[in-house]
Coordinates of C-alpha atoms in Angstrom, one line a residue:
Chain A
X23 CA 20.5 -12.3 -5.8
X24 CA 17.3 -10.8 -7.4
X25 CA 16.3 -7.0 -5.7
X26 CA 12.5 -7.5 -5.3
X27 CA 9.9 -4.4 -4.8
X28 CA 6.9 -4.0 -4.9
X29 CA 4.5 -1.2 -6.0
X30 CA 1.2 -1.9 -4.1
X31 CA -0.8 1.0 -6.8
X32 CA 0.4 2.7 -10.2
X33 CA -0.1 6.1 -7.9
X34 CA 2.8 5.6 -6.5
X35 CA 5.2 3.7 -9.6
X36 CA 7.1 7.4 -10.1
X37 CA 8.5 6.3 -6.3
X38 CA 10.0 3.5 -8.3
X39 CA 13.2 3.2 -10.4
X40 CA 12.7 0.7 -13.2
X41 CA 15.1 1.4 -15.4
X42 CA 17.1 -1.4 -15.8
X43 CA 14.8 -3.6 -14.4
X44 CA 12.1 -6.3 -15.0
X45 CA 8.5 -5.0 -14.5
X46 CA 6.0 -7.3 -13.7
X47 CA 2.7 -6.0 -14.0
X48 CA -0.9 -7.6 -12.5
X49 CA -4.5 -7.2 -12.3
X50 CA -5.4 -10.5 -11.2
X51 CA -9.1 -9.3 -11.3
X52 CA -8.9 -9.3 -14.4
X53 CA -7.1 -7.5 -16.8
X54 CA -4.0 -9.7 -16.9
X55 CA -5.6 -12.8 -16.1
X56 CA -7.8 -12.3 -19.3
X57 CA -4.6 -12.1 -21.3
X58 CA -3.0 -14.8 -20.2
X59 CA -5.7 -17.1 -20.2
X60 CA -6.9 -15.9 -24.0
X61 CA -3.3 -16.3 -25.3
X62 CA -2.7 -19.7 -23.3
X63 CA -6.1 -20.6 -25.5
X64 CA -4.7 -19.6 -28.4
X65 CA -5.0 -15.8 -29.2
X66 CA -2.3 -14.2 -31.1
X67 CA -1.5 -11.1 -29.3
X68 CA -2.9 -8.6 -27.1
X69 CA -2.2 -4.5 -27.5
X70 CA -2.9 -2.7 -24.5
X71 CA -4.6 0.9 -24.8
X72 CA -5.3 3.7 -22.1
X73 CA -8.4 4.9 -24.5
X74 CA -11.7 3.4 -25.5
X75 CA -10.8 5.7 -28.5
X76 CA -7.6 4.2 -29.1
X77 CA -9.4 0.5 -29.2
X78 CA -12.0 1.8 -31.4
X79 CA -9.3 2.9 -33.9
X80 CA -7.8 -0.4 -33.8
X81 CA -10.9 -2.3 -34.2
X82 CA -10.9 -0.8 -37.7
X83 CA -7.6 -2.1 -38.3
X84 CA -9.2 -5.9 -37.5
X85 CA -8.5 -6.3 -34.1
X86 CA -11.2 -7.4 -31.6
X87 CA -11.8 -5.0 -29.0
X88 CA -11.7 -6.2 -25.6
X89 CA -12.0 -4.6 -21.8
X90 CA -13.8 -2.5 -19.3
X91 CA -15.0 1.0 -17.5
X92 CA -16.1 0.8 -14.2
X93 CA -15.8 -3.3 -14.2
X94 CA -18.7 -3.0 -17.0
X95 CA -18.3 -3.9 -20.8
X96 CA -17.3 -0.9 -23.1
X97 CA -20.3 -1.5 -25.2
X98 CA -19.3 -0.7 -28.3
X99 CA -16.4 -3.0 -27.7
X100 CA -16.7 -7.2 -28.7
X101 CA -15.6 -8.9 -25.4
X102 CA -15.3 -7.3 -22.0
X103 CA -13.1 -8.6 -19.1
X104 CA -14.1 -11.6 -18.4
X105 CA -11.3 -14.7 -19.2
X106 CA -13.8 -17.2 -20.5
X107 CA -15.0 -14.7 -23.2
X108 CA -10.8 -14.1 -24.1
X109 CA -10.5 -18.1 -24.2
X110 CA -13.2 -18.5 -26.8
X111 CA -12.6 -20.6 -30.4
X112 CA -13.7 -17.9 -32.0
X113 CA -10.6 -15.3 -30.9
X114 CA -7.4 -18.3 -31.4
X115 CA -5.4 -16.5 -33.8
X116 CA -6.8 -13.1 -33.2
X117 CA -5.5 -10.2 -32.1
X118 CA -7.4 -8.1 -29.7
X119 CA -6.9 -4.4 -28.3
X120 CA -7.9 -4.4 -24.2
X121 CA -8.2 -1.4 -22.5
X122 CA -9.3 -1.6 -18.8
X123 CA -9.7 0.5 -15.8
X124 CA -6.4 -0.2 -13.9
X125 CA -4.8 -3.0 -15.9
X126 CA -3.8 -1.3 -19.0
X127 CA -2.8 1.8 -17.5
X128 CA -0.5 0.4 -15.2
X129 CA 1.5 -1.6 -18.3
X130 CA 1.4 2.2 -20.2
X131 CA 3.0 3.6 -17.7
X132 CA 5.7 0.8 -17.1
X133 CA 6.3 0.3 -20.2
X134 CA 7.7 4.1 -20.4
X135 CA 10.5 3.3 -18.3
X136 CA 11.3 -0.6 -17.7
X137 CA 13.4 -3.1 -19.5
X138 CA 11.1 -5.5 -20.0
X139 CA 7.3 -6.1 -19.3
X140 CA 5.8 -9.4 -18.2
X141 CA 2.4 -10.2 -17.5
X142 CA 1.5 -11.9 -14.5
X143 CA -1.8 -13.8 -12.9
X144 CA -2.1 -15.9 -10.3
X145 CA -2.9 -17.8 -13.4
X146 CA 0.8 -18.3 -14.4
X147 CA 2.5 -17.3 -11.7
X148 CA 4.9 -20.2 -11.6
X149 CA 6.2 -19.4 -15.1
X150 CA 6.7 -16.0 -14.4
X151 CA 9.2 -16.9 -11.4
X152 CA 11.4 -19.2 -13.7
X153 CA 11.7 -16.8 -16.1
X154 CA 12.7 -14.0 -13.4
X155 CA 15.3 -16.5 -11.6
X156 CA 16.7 -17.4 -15.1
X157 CA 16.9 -13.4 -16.1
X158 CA 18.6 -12.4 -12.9
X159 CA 17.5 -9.0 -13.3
X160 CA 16.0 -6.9 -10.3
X161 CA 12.3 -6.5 -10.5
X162 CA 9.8 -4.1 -9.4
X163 CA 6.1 -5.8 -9.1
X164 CA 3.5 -3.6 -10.0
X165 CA -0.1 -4.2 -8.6
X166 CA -3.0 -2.3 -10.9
X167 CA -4.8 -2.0 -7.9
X168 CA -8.3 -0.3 -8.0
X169 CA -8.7 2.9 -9.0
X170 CA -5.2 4.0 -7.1
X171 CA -6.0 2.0 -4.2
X172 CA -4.2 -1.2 -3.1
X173 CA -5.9 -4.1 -3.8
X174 CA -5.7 -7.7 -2.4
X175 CA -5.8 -10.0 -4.9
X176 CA -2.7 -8.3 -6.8
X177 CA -1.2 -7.6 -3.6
X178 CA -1.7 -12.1 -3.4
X179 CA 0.0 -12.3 -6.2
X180 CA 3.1 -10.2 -5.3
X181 CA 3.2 -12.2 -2.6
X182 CA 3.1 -15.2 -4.6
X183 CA 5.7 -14.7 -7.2
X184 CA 8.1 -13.6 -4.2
X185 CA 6.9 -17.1 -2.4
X186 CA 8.5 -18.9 -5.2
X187 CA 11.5 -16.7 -5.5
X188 CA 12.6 -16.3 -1.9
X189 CA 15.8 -18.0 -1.5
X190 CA 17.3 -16.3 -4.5
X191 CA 16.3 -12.3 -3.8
X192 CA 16.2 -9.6 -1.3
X193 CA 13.0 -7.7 -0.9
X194 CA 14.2 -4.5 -0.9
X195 CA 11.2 -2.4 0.7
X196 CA 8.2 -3.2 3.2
X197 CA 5.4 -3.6 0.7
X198 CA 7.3 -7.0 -0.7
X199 CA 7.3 -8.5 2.8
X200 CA 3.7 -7.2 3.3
X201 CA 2.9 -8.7 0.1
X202 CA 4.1 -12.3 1.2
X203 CA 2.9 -12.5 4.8
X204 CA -0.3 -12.0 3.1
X205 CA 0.0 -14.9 0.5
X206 CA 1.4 -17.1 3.5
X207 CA -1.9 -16.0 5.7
X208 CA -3.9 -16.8 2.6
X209 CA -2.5 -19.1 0.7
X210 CA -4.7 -22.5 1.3
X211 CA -7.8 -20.8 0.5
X212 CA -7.0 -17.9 -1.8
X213 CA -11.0 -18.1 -3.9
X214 CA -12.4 -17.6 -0.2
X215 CA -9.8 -14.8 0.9
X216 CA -10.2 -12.9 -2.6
X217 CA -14.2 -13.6 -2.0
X218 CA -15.2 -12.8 1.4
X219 CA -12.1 -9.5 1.8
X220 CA -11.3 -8.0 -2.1
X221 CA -13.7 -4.8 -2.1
X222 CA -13.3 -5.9 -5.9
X223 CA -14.9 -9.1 -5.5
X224 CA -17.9 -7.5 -4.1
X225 CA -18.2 -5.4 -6.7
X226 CA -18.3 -8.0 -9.1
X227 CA -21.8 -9.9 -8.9
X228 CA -23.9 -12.6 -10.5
X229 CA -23.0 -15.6 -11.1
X230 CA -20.2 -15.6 -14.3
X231 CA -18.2 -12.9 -11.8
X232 CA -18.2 -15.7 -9.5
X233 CA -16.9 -18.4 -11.6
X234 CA -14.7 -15.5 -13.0
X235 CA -13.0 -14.9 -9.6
X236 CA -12.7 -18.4 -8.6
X237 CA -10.8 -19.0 -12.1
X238 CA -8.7 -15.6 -11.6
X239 CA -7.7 -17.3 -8.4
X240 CA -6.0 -20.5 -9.4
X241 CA -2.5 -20.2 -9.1
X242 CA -0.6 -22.1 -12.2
X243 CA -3.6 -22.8 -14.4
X244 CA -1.1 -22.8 -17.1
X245 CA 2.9 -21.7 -18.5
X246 CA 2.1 -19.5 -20.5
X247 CA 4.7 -16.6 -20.4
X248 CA 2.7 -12.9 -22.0
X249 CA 5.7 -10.5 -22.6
X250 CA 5.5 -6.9 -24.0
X251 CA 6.9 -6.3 -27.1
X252 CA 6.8 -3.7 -29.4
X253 CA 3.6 -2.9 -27.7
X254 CA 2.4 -6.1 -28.2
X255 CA 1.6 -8.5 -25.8
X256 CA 2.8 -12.0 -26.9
X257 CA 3.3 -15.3 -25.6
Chain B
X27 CA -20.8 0.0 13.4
X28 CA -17.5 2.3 12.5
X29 CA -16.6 2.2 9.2
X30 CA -12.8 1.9 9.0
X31 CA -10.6 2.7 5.8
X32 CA -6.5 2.7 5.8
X33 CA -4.3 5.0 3.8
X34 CA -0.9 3.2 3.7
X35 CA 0.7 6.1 1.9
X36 CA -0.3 10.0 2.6
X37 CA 0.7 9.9 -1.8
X38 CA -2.7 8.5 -1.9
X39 CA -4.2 10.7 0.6
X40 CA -6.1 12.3 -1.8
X41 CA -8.3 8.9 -3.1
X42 CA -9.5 9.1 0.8
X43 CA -12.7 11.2 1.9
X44 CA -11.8 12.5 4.7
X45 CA -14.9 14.8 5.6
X46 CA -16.6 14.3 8.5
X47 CA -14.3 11.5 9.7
X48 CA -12.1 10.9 12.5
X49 CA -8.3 10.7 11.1
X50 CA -5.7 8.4 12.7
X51 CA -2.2 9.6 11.9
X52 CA 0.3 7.4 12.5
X53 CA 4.4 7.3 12.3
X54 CA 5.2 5.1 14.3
X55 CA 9.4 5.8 13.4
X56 CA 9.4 8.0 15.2
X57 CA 7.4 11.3 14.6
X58 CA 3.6 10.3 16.2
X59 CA 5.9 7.8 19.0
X60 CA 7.4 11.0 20.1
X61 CA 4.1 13.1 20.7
X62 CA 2.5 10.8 22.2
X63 CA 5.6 9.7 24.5
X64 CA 6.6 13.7 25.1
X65 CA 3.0 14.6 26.1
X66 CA 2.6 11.5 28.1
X67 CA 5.5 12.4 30.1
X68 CA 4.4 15.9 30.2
X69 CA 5.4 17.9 27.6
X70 CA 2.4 20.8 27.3
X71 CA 1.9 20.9 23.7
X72 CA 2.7 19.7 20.4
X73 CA 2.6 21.9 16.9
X74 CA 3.2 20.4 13.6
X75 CA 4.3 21.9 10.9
X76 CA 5.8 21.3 7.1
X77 CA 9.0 23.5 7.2
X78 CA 12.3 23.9 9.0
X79 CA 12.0 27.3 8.5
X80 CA 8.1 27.1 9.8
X81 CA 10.0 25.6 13.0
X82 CA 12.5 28.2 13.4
X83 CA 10.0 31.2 13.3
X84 CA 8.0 29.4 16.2
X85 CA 11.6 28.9 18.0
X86 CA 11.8 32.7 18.2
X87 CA 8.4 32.7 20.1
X88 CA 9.9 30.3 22.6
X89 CA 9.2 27.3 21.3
X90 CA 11.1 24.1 21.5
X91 CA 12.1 22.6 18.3
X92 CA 12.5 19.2 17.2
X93 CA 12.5 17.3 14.3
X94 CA 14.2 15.6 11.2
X95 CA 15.1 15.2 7.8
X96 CA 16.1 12.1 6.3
X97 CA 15.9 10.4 9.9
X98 CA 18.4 13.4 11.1
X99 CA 18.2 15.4 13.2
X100 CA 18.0 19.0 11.8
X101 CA 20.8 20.9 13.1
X102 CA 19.4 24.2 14.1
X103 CA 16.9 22.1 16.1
X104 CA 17.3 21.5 19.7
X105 CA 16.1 18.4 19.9
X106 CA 15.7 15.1 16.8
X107 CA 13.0 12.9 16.6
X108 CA 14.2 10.3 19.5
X109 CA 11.2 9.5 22.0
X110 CA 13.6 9.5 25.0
X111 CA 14.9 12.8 23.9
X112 CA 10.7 14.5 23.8
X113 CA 10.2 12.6 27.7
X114 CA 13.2 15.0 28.9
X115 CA 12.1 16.7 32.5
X116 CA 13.2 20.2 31.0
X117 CA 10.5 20.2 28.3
X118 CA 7.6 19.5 30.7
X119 CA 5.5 21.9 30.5
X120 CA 7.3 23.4 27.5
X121 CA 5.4 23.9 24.0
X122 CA 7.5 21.6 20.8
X123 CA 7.6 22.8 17.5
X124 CA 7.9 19.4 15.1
X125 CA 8.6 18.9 11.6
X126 CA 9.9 15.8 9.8
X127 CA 10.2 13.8 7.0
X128 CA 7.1 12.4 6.9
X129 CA 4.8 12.0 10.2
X130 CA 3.9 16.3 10.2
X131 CA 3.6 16.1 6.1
X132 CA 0.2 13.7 7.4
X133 CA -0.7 15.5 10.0
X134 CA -1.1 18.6 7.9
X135 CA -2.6 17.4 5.1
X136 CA -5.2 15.5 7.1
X137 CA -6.1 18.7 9.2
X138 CA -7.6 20.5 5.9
X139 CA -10.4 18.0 5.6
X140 CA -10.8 15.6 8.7
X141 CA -13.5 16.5 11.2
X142 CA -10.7 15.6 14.0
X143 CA -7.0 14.6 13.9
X144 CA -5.8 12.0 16.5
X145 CA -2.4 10.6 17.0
X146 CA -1.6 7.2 17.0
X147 CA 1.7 4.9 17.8
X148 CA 1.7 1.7 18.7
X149 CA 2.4 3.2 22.4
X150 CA -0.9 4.4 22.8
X151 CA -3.0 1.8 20.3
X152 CA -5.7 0.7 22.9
X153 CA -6.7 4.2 24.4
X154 CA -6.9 5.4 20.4
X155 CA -9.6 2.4 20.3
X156 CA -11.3 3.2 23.1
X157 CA -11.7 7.0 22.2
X158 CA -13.2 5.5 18.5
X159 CA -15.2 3.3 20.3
X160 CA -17.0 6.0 21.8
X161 CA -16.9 8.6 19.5
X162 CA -19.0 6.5 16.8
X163 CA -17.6 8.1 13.9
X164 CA -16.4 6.8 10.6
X165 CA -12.3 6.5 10.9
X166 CA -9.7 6.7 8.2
X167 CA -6.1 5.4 9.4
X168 CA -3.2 7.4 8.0
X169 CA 0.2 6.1 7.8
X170 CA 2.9 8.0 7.5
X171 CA 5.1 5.9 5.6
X172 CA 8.6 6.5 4.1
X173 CA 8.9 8.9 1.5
X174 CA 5.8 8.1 -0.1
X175 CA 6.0 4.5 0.0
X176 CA 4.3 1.9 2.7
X177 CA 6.1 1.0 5.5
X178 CA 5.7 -2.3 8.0
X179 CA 5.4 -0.1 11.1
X180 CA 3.0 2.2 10.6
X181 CA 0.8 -0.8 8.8
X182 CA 1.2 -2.9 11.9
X183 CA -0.1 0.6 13.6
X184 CA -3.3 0.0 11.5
X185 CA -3.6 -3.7 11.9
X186 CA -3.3 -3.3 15.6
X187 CA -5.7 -0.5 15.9
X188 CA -8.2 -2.6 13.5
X189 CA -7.6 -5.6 15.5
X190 CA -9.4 -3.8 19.1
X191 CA -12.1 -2.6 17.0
X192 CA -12.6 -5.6 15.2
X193 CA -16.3 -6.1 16.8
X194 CA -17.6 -3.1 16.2
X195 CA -16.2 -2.3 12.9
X196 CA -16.8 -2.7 9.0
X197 CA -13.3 -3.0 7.3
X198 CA -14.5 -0.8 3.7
X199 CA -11.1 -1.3 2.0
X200 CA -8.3 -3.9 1.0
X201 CA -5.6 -2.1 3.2
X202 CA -7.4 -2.4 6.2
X203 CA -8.0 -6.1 5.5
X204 CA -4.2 -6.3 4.6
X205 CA -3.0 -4.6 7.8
X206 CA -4.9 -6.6 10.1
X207 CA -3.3 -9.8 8.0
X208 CA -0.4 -8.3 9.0
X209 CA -0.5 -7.4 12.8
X210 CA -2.1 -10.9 13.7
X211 CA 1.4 -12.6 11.7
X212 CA 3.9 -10.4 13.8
X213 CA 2.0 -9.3 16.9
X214 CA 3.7 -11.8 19.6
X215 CA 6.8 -10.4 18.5
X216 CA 6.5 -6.8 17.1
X217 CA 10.1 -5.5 18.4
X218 CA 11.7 -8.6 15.8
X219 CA 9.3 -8.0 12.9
X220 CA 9.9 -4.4 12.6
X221 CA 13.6 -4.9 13.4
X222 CA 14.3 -7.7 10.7
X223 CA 12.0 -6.8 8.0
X224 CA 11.3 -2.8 8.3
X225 CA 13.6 -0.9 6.1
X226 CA 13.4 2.2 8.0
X227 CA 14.4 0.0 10.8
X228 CA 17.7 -0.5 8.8
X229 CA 18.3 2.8 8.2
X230 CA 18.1 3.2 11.9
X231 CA 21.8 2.6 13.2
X232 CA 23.5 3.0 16.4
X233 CA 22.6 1.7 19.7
X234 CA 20.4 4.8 20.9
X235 CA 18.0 3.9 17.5
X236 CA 17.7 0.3 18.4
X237 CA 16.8 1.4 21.8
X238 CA 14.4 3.6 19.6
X239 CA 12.8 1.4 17.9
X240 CA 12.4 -1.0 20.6
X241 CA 10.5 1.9 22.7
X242 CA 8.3 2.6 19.6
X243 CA 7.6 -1.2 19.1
X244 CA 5.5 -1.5 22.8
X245 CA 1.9 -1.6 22.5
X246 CA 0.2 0.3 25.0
X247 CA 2.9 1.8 27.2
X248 CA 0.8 4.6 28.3
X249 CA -2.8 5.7 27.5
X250 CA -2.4 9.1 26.1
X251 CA -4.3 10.5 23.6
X252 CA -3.0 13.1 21.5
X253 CA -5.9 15.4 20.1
X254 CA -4.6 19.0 17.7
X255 CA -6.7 21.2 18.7
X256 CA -6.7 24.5 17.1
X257 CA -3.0 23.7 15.2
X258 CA -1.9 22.1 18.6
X259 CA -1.3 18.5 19.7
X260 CA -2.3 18.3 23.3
X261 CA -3.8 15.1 25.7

């Protein structure tokens, strides 16, 4: 059996032991759904950054720069943090450098002290289960969140990985169980629950933020697998 | 219309403005389910505070104390943190001194910002409404928690508060959206959710802490309402 838990906002990940463990990290709007719908498309890797300074040195090293402040486009930076722009022809074989407001940080941190990274989207969340049950490893979920607070979209997706795990682990502390009665309460309608209750998604307006969200909120779009290595982000 | 925000963890206390607000604490196991059982029954006041040692300097001015660490009770104390312990008819009339684990820690980091402090269990959830209801002021929910981390009691607190103001409220953050999800999914059978799927429920053993938690589990048992006043918890 697989020991679940999850961490509903990076404030709180020093609560969390993750040595030895499996850290899945999510920031369904958008961070990680931006990287694993640009590497599913085709881009090479992804390195994440804390700093817009950091990207900026990077993006004199070749790599496209790529992320947010605020929810806004760093604009110095080539794409922002939208998927569709991560997905595009023009980046397939590319290697970008994201920083974002909560997505990054949360992997910088977890990276510090976990086995293993994996990045996880509603987008892929399938995958991501196969691989846990076939790693037998316990696993701490760790939801970006929005600036420290708990969000619902990543909390969804918590509760969706443990949805497809749940016969083969234990959740070991409340937020996991929190986390799937609100994918099961959600579930058949997760673009309106996202749109009409995520204080995200009313921050994010127009009319690509709303194609952006519905997209974000498809679970199993694709298989692709993003793992952390060598503080790259690969597939 | 109130505006309503939930702090599932006091770790991210600090992310919450708390100025000019009502403040909710809540521990429902068992700190806030003792003060407002105690008073009910007709204990004459209630002071929180941080410290064992805070708690035995208030014993020497004739205080009672009570309290725990780690879900024990401490031993200098002269009563724990068992509800049915606090309704005793030898401490009516008597003034507690309380600290514990987690439920005073909220209380008295609430107190340096809130505009009022009111205390909350699932015991006394509708008269807690009924009071925001007519004061008309913007309320932030505080849950206790476990060391730092969410717990499913003290969010069902929340969803059940949120779920009698529901008309005449504007949830303004994911929590409160999350705990609501979460009441209406275990409400017809509260005593069983929090049993089965609370981890502080499983670190509750013995019969007197089922008893416990079954006490702490009833909505509206009585309709006090616990106010600190001046550094003092009184209906």
């Amino acid at each position: 059996m697989i020991n679940i838990e999850t961490c509903l906002t990076p404030e709180i990940l020093s609560l969390h032991q993750l040595e030895g463990k499996i850290a899945v990290v999510t920031d369904v709007l958008r961070a990680t759904s931006c990287m694993v719908a640009g590497l599913n498309a085709g881009v090479k890797s992804v390195i994440p950054v804390m700093t817009v300074e950091e990207a900026l040195d990077y993006s004199k090293k070749g790599y496209i720069t790529a992320g947010e402040r605020g929810g806004v486009k760093v604009k110095e930076f080539t794409i922002g943090n939208s998927p569709q722009e991560h997905m595009q022809e023009e980046y397939h074989g590319k290697d970008i450098c994201m920083t974002t407001t909560n997505g990054t940080v949360a992997i910088t941190e977890a990276k510090k002290r976990a086995d293993q990274i994996v990045i996880g989207a509603l987008l892929n969340v399938t995958v991501v289960a196969e691989f846990l049950k076939s790693a037998q490893k316990d696993v701490v979920i760790i939801c970006a969140g929005w600036k420290g607070n708990p969000s619902l979209e990543d909390t969804l997706f918590a509760g969706a990985l443990i949805d497809r795990l749940q016969e083969e682990c234990n959740l070991t502390d409340d937020a996991s169980f929190m986390a799937l009665t609100q994918y099961k309460a959600c579930k058949d309608n997760l673009v309106e629950s996202i749109q009409f209750n995520a204080s995200h998604a009313k921050r994010l307006s127009g009319l690509k933020a709303k194609s952006d969200l519905a997209f974000c909120a498809q679970e199993d779009y694709c298989d692709a697998l993003p793992i952390l290595r060598n503080g790259e982000i690969t597939i």
